[in-house]
Tab-separated table of C-alpha atoms in Angstrom:
chain	number	residue	atom	x	y	z
M	1	MET	CA	-16.983	-9.989	21.158
M	2	SER	CA	-15.550	-7.543	23.518
M	3	GLU	CA	-15.429	-3.946	22.843
M	4	PRO	CA	-11.550	-3.163	24.486
M	5	LEU	CA	-10.562	-5.164	21.915
M	6	LEU	CA	-13.009	-3.484	18.809
M	7	ALA	CA	-11.729	0.049	20.046
M	8	PHE	CA	-7.799	-1.077	19.289
M	9	LEU	CA	-8.296	-2.755	16.106
M	10	TYR	CA	-10.907	0.460	15.283
M	11	PHE	CA	-8.449	2.358	15.683
M	12	PHE	CA	-5.090	0.708	14.927
M	13	ILE	CA	-7.125	0.363	11.679
M	14	LEU	CA	-7.514	4.270	11.297
M	15	LEU	CA	-4.381	4.617	12.074
M	16	THR	CA	-3.102	3.220	9.726
M	17	ALA	CA	-4.814	4.390	7.334
M	18	VAL	CA	-4.482	7.644	7.864
M	19	VAL	CA	-0.180	6.687	8.132
M	20	ALA	CA	-1.133	5.352	4.299
M	21	VAL	CA	-2.647	8.405	2.600
M	22	LEU	CA	-0.630	11.054	4.325
M	23	LEU	CA	3.653	9.256	3.428
M	24	ASP	CA	4.720	10.320	0.573
M	25	ASP	CA	6.802	7.449	0.254
M	26	LEU	CA	4.544	4.818	-2.080
M	27	LEU	CA	5.646	1.555	-1.287
M	28	SER	CA	5.820	2.348	3.041
M	29	SER	CA	1.869	3.668	2.121
M	30	PHE	CA	0.406	1.102	0.587
M	31	ILE	CA	2.292	-1.871	3.095
M	32	SER	CA	0.597	0.697	5.845
M	33	LEU	CA	-2.401	-0.617	3.439
M	34	SER	CA	-2.055	-3.718	3.453
M	35	VAL	CA	-1.926	-4.072	7.453
M	36	THR	CA	-4.948	-1.625	7.463
M	37	GLY	CA	-6.567	-5.035	5.459
M	38	VAL	CA	-4.973	-7.420	7.796
M	39	LEU	CA	-7.050	-5.447	11.055
M	40	MET	CA	-9.699	-5.129	8.712
M	41	ALA	CA	-9.858	-9.116	8.535
M	42	THR	CA	-9.608	-9.363	12.056
M	43	VAL	CA	-12.502	-7.255	12.353
M	44	PHE	CA	-14.645	-9.505	10.432
M	45	ALA	CA	-13.457	-12.420	12.384
M	46	LEU	CA	-14.532	-10.548	15.214
M	47	PHE	CA	-18.360	-9.434	13.547
M	48	ARG	CA	-18.399	-13.906	13.582
M	49	ALA	CA	-17.975	-13.665	9.742
M	50	PRO	CA	-15.314	-16.023	8.585
M	51	ASP	CA	-16.306	-15.787	5.374
M	52	VAL	CA	-15.808	-12.591	4.909
M	53	ALA	CA	-12.494	-12.347	6.563
M	54	LEU	CA	-10.512	-15.077	4.866
M	55	THR	CA	-11.216	-13.809	1.110
M	56	GLN	CA	-9.895	-9.913	2.829
M	57	ALA	CA	-7.384	-11.915	4.415
M	58	ILE	CA	-5.991	-13.484	1.306
M	59	ILE	CA	-6.759	-11.062	-1.561
M	60	ASN	CA	-7.609	-7.770	-0.079
M	61	SER	CA	-4.368	-7.350	1.970
M	62	GLY	CA	-2.273	-10.481	-0.218
M	63	LEU	CA	-3.020	-9.917	-3.693
M	64	VAL	CA	-3.865	-6.624	-4.108
M	65	THR	CA	-0.392	-6.100	-2.640
M	66	SER	CA	1.576	-7.915	-4.997
M	67	LEU	CA	0.086	-6.104	-7.802
M	68	PHE	CA	0.773	-2.662	-6.590
M	69	LEU	CA	4.049	-4.126	-6.164
M	70	VAL	CA	4.521	-4.803	-9.742
M	71	ALA	CA	2.843	-1.558	-11.082
M	72	TYR	CA	4.638	0.853	-8.518
M	73	SER	CA	8.123	-1.481	-9.721
M	74	GLN	CA	6.812	-0.388	-13.545
M	75	THR	CA	6.616	3.315	-12.793
M	76	GLN	CA	9.233	3.654	-9.960
M	77	ARG	CA	11.611	5.878	-12.509
M	78	THR	CA	9.139	9.084	-12.680
M	79	PRO	CA	9.212	11.766	-10.786
M	80	SER	CA	6.638	11.033	-8.105
M	81	PRO	CA	4.630	13.803	-8.442
M	82	ALA	CA	4.760	16.992	-5.081
M	83	GLY	CA	1.704	15.965	-3.025
M	84	GLU	CA	-1.226	18.970	-3.821
M	85	CYS	CA	-2.033	20.793	-7.179
M	86	ARG	CA	0.675	23.398	-7.986
M	87	GLU	CA	-0.747	26.008	-9.657
M	88	CYS	CA	-4.302	25.998	-7.350
M	89	PRO	CA	-5.089	28.874	-5.119
M	90	PHE	CA	-4.201	27.470	-1.080
M	91	TRP	CA	-7.430	26.283	-0.492
M	92	LEU	CA	-8.446	23.872	-3.043
M	93	ARG	CA	-5.008	22.571	-2.504
M	94	TRP	CA	-5.635	20.738	0.393
M	95	PRO	CA	-8.564	22.963	3.255
M	96	GLY	CA	-11.724	21.912	-0.107
M	97	ALA	CA	-11.233	18.596	-0.175
M	98	ALA	CA	-10.521	18.412	3.833
M	99	LEU	CA	-13.914	20.811	4.634
M	100	VAL	CA	-16.162	18.516	1.726
M	101	SER	CA	-14.661	15.154	2.800
M	102	SER	CA	-15.141	16.024	7.286
M	103	LEU	CA	-19.084	17.458	6.464
M	104	PHE	CA	-19.579	14.788	4.241
M	105	ALA	CA	-18.062	11.911	7.085
M	106	ALA	CA	-20.838	14.874	9.552
M	107	VAL	CA	-23.845	14.165	7.070
M	108	LEU	CA	-23.150	9.694	7.107
M	109	PHE	CA	-22.130	9.019	10.844
M	110	ARG	CA	-25.886	11.594	11.765
M	111	GLY	CA	-27.396	9.493	8.935
M	112	LEU	CA	-26.089	6.067	9.947
M	113	TYR	CA	-26.512	7.272	13.737
M	114	VAL	CA	-30.538	7.676	13.330
M	115	LEU	CA	-30.758	4.134	11.427
M	116	SER	CA	-28.614	2.549	14.584
M	117	GLY	CA	-30.150	0.457	16.967
M	118	ASP	CA	-31.630	-3.571	17.548
M	119	ARG	CA	-31.047	-5.654	14.946
M	120	ILE	CA	-33.419	-8.294	13.608
M	121	PRO	CA	-32.435	-10.274	10.848
M	122	GLY	CA	-34.690	-10.054	8.054
M	123	SER	CA	-37.473	-12.177	7.163
M	124	THR	CA	-35.233	-14.011	3.928
M	125	SER	CA	-32.230	-13.990	6.719
M	126	ALA	CA	-34.144	-15.995	9.260
M	127	HIS	CA	-35.477	-18.242	6.108
M	128	TYR	CA	-31.214	-18.813	4.909
M	129	LEU	CA	-30.373	-19.344	8.375
M	130	SER	CA	-33.670	-21.953	9.652
M	131	GLN	CA	-33.800	-23.109	6.219
M	132	THR	CA	-29.898	-23.774	4.687
M	133	LEU	CA	-29.860	-27.513	5.687
M	134	GLU	CA	-33.911	-28.372	3.888
M	135	GLU	CA	-33.645	-26.860	1.770
M	136	THR	CA	-29.903	-27.119	0.155
M	137	GLY	CA	-27.941	-30.217	2.496
M	138	ALA	CA	-25.120	-27.620	3.534
M	139	LEU	CA	-23.373	-26.501	6.241
M	140	ASN	CA	-21.834	-23.324	5.380
M	141	VAL	CA	-24.806	-20.324	5.034
M	142	VAL	CA	-22.670	-17.869	2.982
M	143	ALA	CA	-21.545	-21.098	0.854
M	144	ALA	CA	-25.415	-21.868	0.114
M	145	ILE	CA	-26.878	-18.246	-0.202
M	146	LEU	CA	-23.534	-17.808	-2.684
M	147	LEU	CA	-24.638	-20.964	-5.140
M	148	ASP	CA	-27.920	-22.147	-4.331
M	149	TYR	CA	-30.158	-19.174	-3.791
M	150	ARG	CA	-27.900	-16.697	-5.187
M	151	ALA	CA	-26.115	-19.025	-8.052
M	152	PHE	CA	-26.765	-16.625	-10.381
M	153	ASP	CA	-24.922	-13.578	-9.256
M	154	THR	CA	-22.027	-15.630	-8.826
M	155	LEU	CA	-22.335	-16.462	-12.701
M	156	GLY	CA	-22.311	-12.093	-12.725
M	157	GLU	CA	-19.910	-11.881	-10.972
M	158	THR	CA	-17.267	-14.019	-12.588
M	159	THR	CA	-18.363	-12.495	-15.520
M	160	VAL	CA	-16.598	-9.544	-13.629
M	161	ILE	CA	-13.277	-10.788	-12.827
M	162	PHE	CA	-13.531	-12.227	-16.428
M	163	THR	CA	-14.094	-8.463	-17.854
M	164	ALA	CA	-11.366	-7.409	-16.162
M	165	VAL	CA	-8.912	-10.272	-16.985
M	166	PHE	CA	-10.038	-9.012	-21.017
M	167	GLY	CA	-9.817	-5.616	-19.818
M	168	ILE	CA	-5.918	-5.929	-18.137
M	169	SER	CA	-4.467	-8.109	-20.961
M	170	LEU	CA	-6.292	-6.191	-23.817
M	171	LEU	CA	-4.483	-2.814	-22.181
M	172	LEU	CA	-1.010	-4.542	-21.172
M	173	SER	CA	-0.570	-6.445	-24.521
M	174	GLY	CA	1.727	-7.057	-27.396
M	175	GLY	CA	4.919	-6.881	-27.265
M	176	LYS	CA	7.611	-9.730	-27.401
M	177	TYR	CA	9.529	-10.943	-24.402
M	178	VAL	CA	12.787	-10.070	-24.343
M	179	HIS	CA	14.637	-11.887	-20.831
M	180	SER	CA	13.224	-13.600	-17.794
M	181	GLY	CA	15.352	-12.730	-13.744
M	182	HIS	CA	17.094	-16.118	-13.102
M	183	GLY	CA	14.715	-15.720	-9.343
M	184	LEU	CA	15.834	-15.772	-6.184
M	185	SER	CA	18.300	-17.943	-4.423
M	186	PHE	CA	18.910	-22.086	-4.283
M	187	ILE	CA	17.877	-21.818	-0.351
M	188	VAL	CA	14.475	-20.286	-2.019
M	189	LYS	CA	13.919	-22.305	-4.604
M	190	ARG	CA	14.356	-25.189	-2.786
M	191	GLY	CA	12.035	-23.540	-0.032
M	192	MET	CA	9.232	-23.571	-2.032
M	193	ALA	CA	9.560	-26.490	-3.802
M	194	LEU	CA	9.412	-28.111	-0.271
M	195	LEU	CA	6.204	-25.678	0.609
M	196	THR	CA	4.292	-26.606	-3.024
M	197	PRO	CA	2.757	-29.355	-2.717
M	198	PHE	CA	1.223	-27.976	1.500
M	199	ILE	CA	0.129	-24.720	-0.282
M	200	LEU	CA	-1.407	-26.598	-2.832
M	201	LEU	CA	-3.040	-28.925	-0.006
M	202	TYR	CA	-4.085	-25.637	1.769
M	203	ALA	CA	-5.761	-24.237	-1.483
M	204	ALA	CA	-8.211	-27.490	-2.668
M	205	SER	CA	-9.158	-27.978	1.682
M	206	ILE	CA	-10.438	-24.869	1.107
M	207	LEU	CA	-12.563	-25.145	-2.244
M	208	PHE	CA	-13.517	-27.754	-1.597
M	209	LEU	CA	-14.674	-28.114	1.574
M	210	GLY	CA	-16.617	-24.430	1.007
M	211	HIS	CA	-20.126	-26.409	1.057
M	212	LEU	CA	-18.722	-27.521	5.577
M	213	THR	CA	-17.031	-24.724	6.877
M	214	PRO	CA	-15.814	-21.210	5.413
M	215	GLY	CA	-13.933	-21.237	2.501
M	216	GLY	CA	-15.418	-22.326	-1.061
M	217	GLY	CA	-14.480	-21.050	-4.537
M	218	PHE	CA	-12.957	-17.640	-4.235
M	219	GLN	CA	-10.938	-18.128	-1.529
M	220	GLY	CA	-9.495	-21.583	-2.712
M	221	GLY	CA	-8.575	-20.317	-6.307
M	222	SER	CA	-6.613	-16.790	-5.083
M	223	VAL	CA	-4.508	-19.497	-3.038
M	224	PHE	CA	-4.110	-21.640	-5.516
M	225	ALA	CA	-3.839	-17.805	-7.697
M	226	THR	CA	-0.816	-17.345	-4.974
M	227	VAL	CA	0.667	-20.129	-5.804
M	228	ALA	CA	1.300	-19.224	-9.331
M	229	ILE	CA	2.575	-16.024	-7.942
M	230	LEU	CA	5.151	-17.287	-6.110
M	231	ILE	CA	6.567	-20.033	-8.094
M	232	CYS	CA	6.985	-16.425	-10.768
M	233	VAL	CA	8.700	-14.435	-7.943
M	234	VAL	CA	10.557	-17.539	-7.095
M	235	TYR	CA	11.794	-19.122	-10.073
M	236	GLY	CA	11.548	-16.418	-12.932
M	237	THR	CA	8.502	-15.339	-15.107
M	238	ASN	CA	9.699	-17.938	-17.780
M	239	PHE	CA	10.049	-20.711	-15.322
M	240	GLU	CA	6.362	-20.043	-14.813
M	241	ALA	CA	5.673	-19.315	-18.530
M	242	ALA	CA	6.490	-23.193	-19.451
M	243	ARG	CA	5.343	-24.918	-16.467
M	244	ILE	CA	2.089	-22.862	-16.546
M	245	SER	CA	1.783	-21.402	-19.609
M	246	PRO	CA	-0.970	-18.804	-20.225
M	247	LYS	CA	-2.703	-20.765	-22.885
M	248	SER	CA	-3.335	-23.389	-20.072
M	249	LYS	CA	-4.968	-21.131	-18.131
M	250	GLU	CA	-6.577	-19.524	-20.615
M	251	THR	CA	-8.127	-22.551	-21.215
M	252	PHE	CA	-8.674	-23.412	-16.515
M	253	GLU	CA	-10.370	-20.006	-16.980
M	254	ALA	CA	-13.074	-20.620	-20.043
M	255	GLY	CA	-13.695	-24.195	-18.867
M	256	GLY	CA	-14.299	-22.615	-15.295
M	257	ALA	CA	-16.749	-20.658	-16.626
M	258	MET	CA	-18.335	-23.798	-19.121
M	259	LEU	CA	-18.238	-25.624	-16.027
M	260	PHE	CA	-20.571	-23.260	-14.056
M	261	VAL	CA	-23.129	-22.946	-16.575
M	262	PHE	CA	-23.417	-26.327	-18.212
M	263	ILE	CA	-24.268	-27.133	-14.576
M	264	GLY	CA	-26.882	-24.582	-15.006
M	265	LEU	CA	-28.435	-25.718	-18.027
M	266	LEU	CA	-28.630	-29.592	-16.498
M	267	GLY	CA	-31.214	-27.654	-13.805
M	268	ILE	CA	-33.204	-27.196	-16.850
M	269	ALA	CA	-32.581	-30.286	-18.639
M	270	TRP	CA	-34.362	-31.664	-15.793
M	271	GLY	CA	-36.734	-29.561	-15.729
M	272	GLY	CA	-36.261	-27.390	-12.261
M	273	GLY	CA	-34.462	-24.217	-13.799
M	274	PHE	CA	-31.223	-22.267	-13.994
M	275	LEU	CA	-28.520	-23.761	-11.815
M	276	ALA	CA	-31.275	-25.977	-9.788
M	277	ASN	CA	-29.867	-27.974	-7.691
M	278	LEU	CA	-31.968	-30.371	-5.047
M	279	SER	CA	-35.197	-29.732	-7.153
M	280	GLY	CA	-32.483	-30.519	-10.324
M	281	PRO	CA	-30.686	-33.972	-11.428
M	282	PHE	CA	-28.317	-33.586	-7.799
M	283	PRO	CA	-28.522	-35.981	-4.120
M	284	ALA	CA	-28.717	-34.207	-1.099
M	285	GLY	CA	-26.272	-36.942	0.164
M	286	THR	CA	-25.179	-37.203	3.954
M	287	PRO	CA	-25.273	-33.259	6.054
M	288	GLY	CA	-21.939	-32.708	6.861
M	289	SER	CA	-20.484	-35.544	3.844
M	290	LEU	CA	-17.763	-33.899	1.982
M	291	PHE	CA	-20.349	-35.888	-1.162
M	292	SER	CA	-23.041	-33.481	-0.064
M	293	GLY	CA	-25.584	-30.120	-1.286
M	294	GLY	CA	-26.015	-31.047	-4.573
M	295	ASN	CA	-23.839	-28.790	-6.967
M	296	MET	CA	-22.351	-26.897	-4.781
M	297	LEU	CA	-18.670	-29.561	-4.872
M	298	LEU	CA	-19.085	-28.704	-8.454
M	299	LEU	CA	-19.783	-25.259	-7.739
M	300	ASN	CA	-16.831	-24.260	-6.088
M	301	LEU	CA	-14.674	-25.899	-8.229
M	302	ALA	CA	-16.005	-23.594	-11.367
M	303	VAL	CA	-15.674	-20.571	-9.529
M	304	GLY	CA	-12.490	-21.294	-7.817
M	305	MET	CA	-10.773	-22.500	-11.022
M	306	LYS	CA	-12.706	-18.845	-12.956
M	307	VAL	CA	-10.655	-16.872	-9.956
M	308	GLY	CA	-7.570	-19.188	-10.014
M	309	ALA	CA	-6.884	-18.632	-13.556
M	310	GLY	CA	-8.178	-15.147	-14.025
M	311	LEU	CA	-5.829	-13.469	-11.058
M	312	SER	CA	-2.800	-15.749	-11.620
M	313	SER	CA	-2.974	-14.338	-15.297
M	314	ILE	CA	-3.913	-10.807	-13.926
M	315	PHE	CA	-0.361	-11.415	-12.194
M	316	TYR	CA	1.420	-12.787	-14.814
M	317	THR	CA	0.528	-10.052	-17.941
M	318	MET	CA	1.245	-7.388	-15.485
M	319	ILE	CA	4.383	-8.925	-14.977
M	320	LYS	CA	6.041	-9.471	-17.944
M	321	ILE	CA	5.398	-5.961	-18.968
M	322	LEU	CA	8.335	-5.470	-16.020
M	323	GLU	CA	10.693	-7.604	-18.554
M	324	LEU	CA	10.550	-5.998	-21.645
M	325	GLU	CA	13.138	-3.902	-22.809
M	326	ASP	CA	11.236	-0.277	-22.643
M	327	ASP	CA	10.802	0.385	-27.072
M	328	SER	CA	9.936	-3.222	-27.662
M	329	TRP	CA	6.060	-2.938	-25.906
M	330	PRO	CA	3.783	-0.732	-28.592
M	331	SER	CA	2.276	1.715	-27.495
A	1	MET	CA	-20.852	-0.506	20.042
A	2	ALA	CA	-23.118	0.004	16.671
A	3	VAL	CA	-22.057	3.748	16.984
A	4	MET	CA	-18.334	3.239	17.641
A	5	SER	CA	-18.349	0.732	14.501
A	6	PHE	CA	-19.904	3.501	12.330
A	7	LEU	CA	-18.100	6.238	13.704
A	8	THR	CA	-15.110	4.646	12.108
A	9	VAL	CA	-17.086	3.905	8.832
A	10	SER	CA	-17.505	7.857	8.308
A	11	LEU	CA	-14.009	8.859	8.808
A	12	LEU	CA	-12.925	5.997	6.931
A	13	PHE	CA	-15.050	6.594	4.243
A	14	ALA	CA	-14.276	10.509	4.557
A	15	LEU	CA	-10.654	9.554	4.958
A	16	GLY	CA	-10.838	7.861	1.418
A	17	LEU	CA	-12.795	11.127	-0.341
A	18	PHE	CA	-10.009	13.721	0.966
A	19	THR	CA	-7.582	10.935	-0.860
A	20	VAL	CA	-9.231	11.116	-3.812
A	21	LEU	CA	-9.788	14.662	-4.201
A	22	SER	CA	-6.882	16.260	-3.002
A	23	ARG	CA	-4.029	14.157	-3.670
A	24	ARG	CA	-2.222	14.319	-7.373
A	25	ASN	CA	-0.224	10.984	-7.350
A	26	VAL	CA	-2.641	8.510	-9.373
A	27	PHE	CA	-1.282	5.613	-6.745
A	28	LYS	CA	-2.563	7.880	-3.982
A	29	THR	CA	-6.460	7.849	-6.045
A	30	VAL	CA	-6.472	3.667	-5.823
A	31	ILE	CA	-5.240	3.991	-1.943
A	32	GLY	CA	-8.632	6.223	-1.773
A	33	LEU	CA	-10.820	3.899	-3.530
A	34	THR	CA	-9.229	1.237	-1.586
A	35	LEU	CA	-10.115	2.824	1.865
A	36	MET	CA	-14.001	3.607	0.780
A	37	GLU	CA	-14.410	0.335	-0.534
A	38	SER	CA	-13.058	-0.909	3.154
A	39	ALA	CA	-15.523	1.388	4.287
A	40	VAL	CA	-18.472	0.050	2.881
A	41	LEU	CA	-16.948	-3.450	3.413
A	42	LEU	CA	-16.517	-2.936	7.146
A	43	LEU	CA	-20.052	-1.613	7.552
A	44	LEU	CA	-21.945	-4.410	6.220
A	45	ILE	CA	-20.443	-6.675	8.126
A	46	SER	CA	-20.561	-4.433	11.434
A	47	TRP	CA	-24.251	-4.140	10.156
A	48	ALA	CA	-25.002	-8.109	10.123
A	49	TYR	CA	-23.636	-8.672	13.886
A	50	ILE	CA	-26.379	-9.570	15.961
A	51	PRO	CA	-24.973	-9.386	19.888
A	52	GLY	CA	-23.713	-12.579	21.040
A	53	GLY	CA	-24.904	-14.349	17.843
A	54	SER	CA	-22.467	-16.768	15.935
A	55	ALA	CA	-21.179	-17.713	12.751
A	56	PRO	CA	-23.583	-18.408	10.255
A	57	ILE	CA	-22.057	-22.372	10.063
A	58	LEU	CA	-24.590	-24.941	10.423
A	59	PRO	CA	-25.280	-26.241	13.505
A	60	LEU	CA	-26.023	-22.866	14.862
A	61	GLN	CA	-25.287	-22.490	18.623
A	62	GLY	CA	-27.869	-19.724	19.472
A	63	LYS	CA	-29.086	-17.467	17.493
A	64	GLY	CA	-26.582	-17.045	14.010
A	65	VAL	CA	-25.586	-13.707	13.059
A	66	ASP	CA	-27.276	-11.945	9.682
A	67	PRO	CA	-25.812	-14.243	6.538
A	68	LEU	CA	-26.802	-12.226	3.656
A	69	PRO	CA	-24.409	-9.152	3.546
A	70	HIS	CA	-21.869	-11.561	3.530
A	71	ALA	CA	-22.183	-13.263	0.635
A	72	PHE	CA	-22.576	-9.471	-0.591
A	73	THR	CA	-19.173	-8.392	1.382
A	74	LEU	CA	-17.559	-11.338	-0.280
A	75	THR	CA	-18.330	-10.037	-4.103
A	76	ALA	CA	-17.872	-6.991	-3.374
A	77	ILE	CA	-14.004	-8.223	-2.242
A	78	VAL	CA	-13.658	-9.715	-5.449
A	79	ILE	CA	-14.972	-7.330	-7.133
A	80	GLY	CA	-13.230	-4.563	-5.915
A	81	ALA	CA	-9.780	-6.581	-5.914
A	82	CYS	CA	-10.225	-6.804	-9.985
A	83	ASP	CA	-11.761	-3.011	-10.627
A	84	ILE	CA	-7.956	-2.466	-8.382
A	85	ALA	CA	-5.774	-4.927	-10.778
A	86	LEU	CA	-7.840	-2.521	-13.510
A	87	ALA	CA	-7.044	0.486	-11.925
A	88	PHE	CA	-3.154	-0.778	-12.551
A	89	ALA	CA	-3.300	-1.952	-15.622
A	90	PHE	CA	-4.743	2.332	-17.082
A	91	ILE	CA	-1.627	3.038	-14.419
A	92	MET	CA	1.013	1.311	-16.312
A	93	LYS	CA	-0.068	2.402	-19.108
A	94	LEU	CA	-0.721	6.086	-18.579
A	95	ASN	CA	2.799	5.944	-17.205
A	96	ARG	CA	4.043	4.227	-20.530
A	97	PHE	CA	2.233	7.275	-22.300
A	98	GLU	CA	3.073	9.995	-20.119
A	99	ARG	CA	6.184	9.172	-17.721
A	100	SER	CA	3.803	10.507	-15.369
A	101	VAL	CA	2.316	9.640	-12.327
A	102	ASN	CA	0.861	13.215	-12.091
A	103	VAL	CA	-2.602	13.365	-12.527
A	104	ASP	CA	-2.252	16.608	-13.444
A	105	ASP	CA	-0.099	15.476	-16.140
A	106	PHE	CA	-2.869	13.503	-17.895
A	107	ARG	CA	-4.203	16.841	-20.419
A	108	ARG	CA	-4.420	15.311	-23.975
A	109	LEU	CA	-7.956	14.502	-24.229
A	110	LYS	CA	-8.275	18.079	-22.393
A	111	GLY	CA	-10.529	20.173	-24.754
């Protein structure tokens, strides 16, 4: 890896972050933050972490920015506050915060600097790198860690996603559906109709080849959610709700969780333990083929269903509020 | 190279902290949280890198980089995105109640 390139990217990461913090215009500052996200994804790819780079590019700089745009357009009629506290004494406005955070940066850097040195992977990581093919049958070590060695953590993570969806639906619930936009122009609609199968194919390839190549349930599910979001934007919310109803999203999400737990219980039934893979009922298959890695294909599908349905219903719940008339949302 | 990464991580985290402490707009607070999260992700990934290592996809060419932090980071990104979405939902609800996005205006729970 070339160091000048890394220094260049780091410089622009810091620059866009500073711009995102200091600009008064919220729209510009969030676009700048999204650029930071893309640059971070590039840095992750340079550090040989393709899975993380893919996730960062899709979720952090794509989906989060779209959610911001929804939240921003709901609050755009509200006057934006002045940057700093009005009544506070001067030193509390920004010098105090600057002092605290620069001291923090100095302490953090000092601590990290002491720890720096030649890195050798710990024995756990060395075991994962050398034994993954034998013990799980998968080629992507990160996917093997997520879905075999530490699959229970992944179940917990999907629970966190469920909790977030639950909280958002609870906060933004109620309100009668009043009107929906008619979407964008004819050309955009036709273009979207032509593009949709290819985006779906891309999502499916990321999802189902997750145990062989970088990707997996989280990334593939997020691209599926992106399709739902694009349909929402291009054709209008009502069309999206009619085609992919919120009820079916719920069913998909619950189905993903059930599938995950069911696969886990199969392992117990076989005498292996919760989420047992090759020691359970699943064959290893030929390394490198689609049907290899035991239960990883099914677990990727379960996670993808959960993440895709969860993220698209978060977006739908938030954009629905935009199109309500002001008084019809109970507070 | 590691020193450069650590410097960037420290500065990015401090920038996020500064934003959370000093800005009054709740959207800016969310930006600060995102920056702090990014700093942690960058630290984990740069920690996992080994000079000359290859991506943790089998079969390895030479020695591979540490795959464990990659798995942690992936988890952290997804959960971070959900947290930010929840924060946006709170902002929308607060804006509905108070007609404001200024932290100083949210005083109803203040004693």
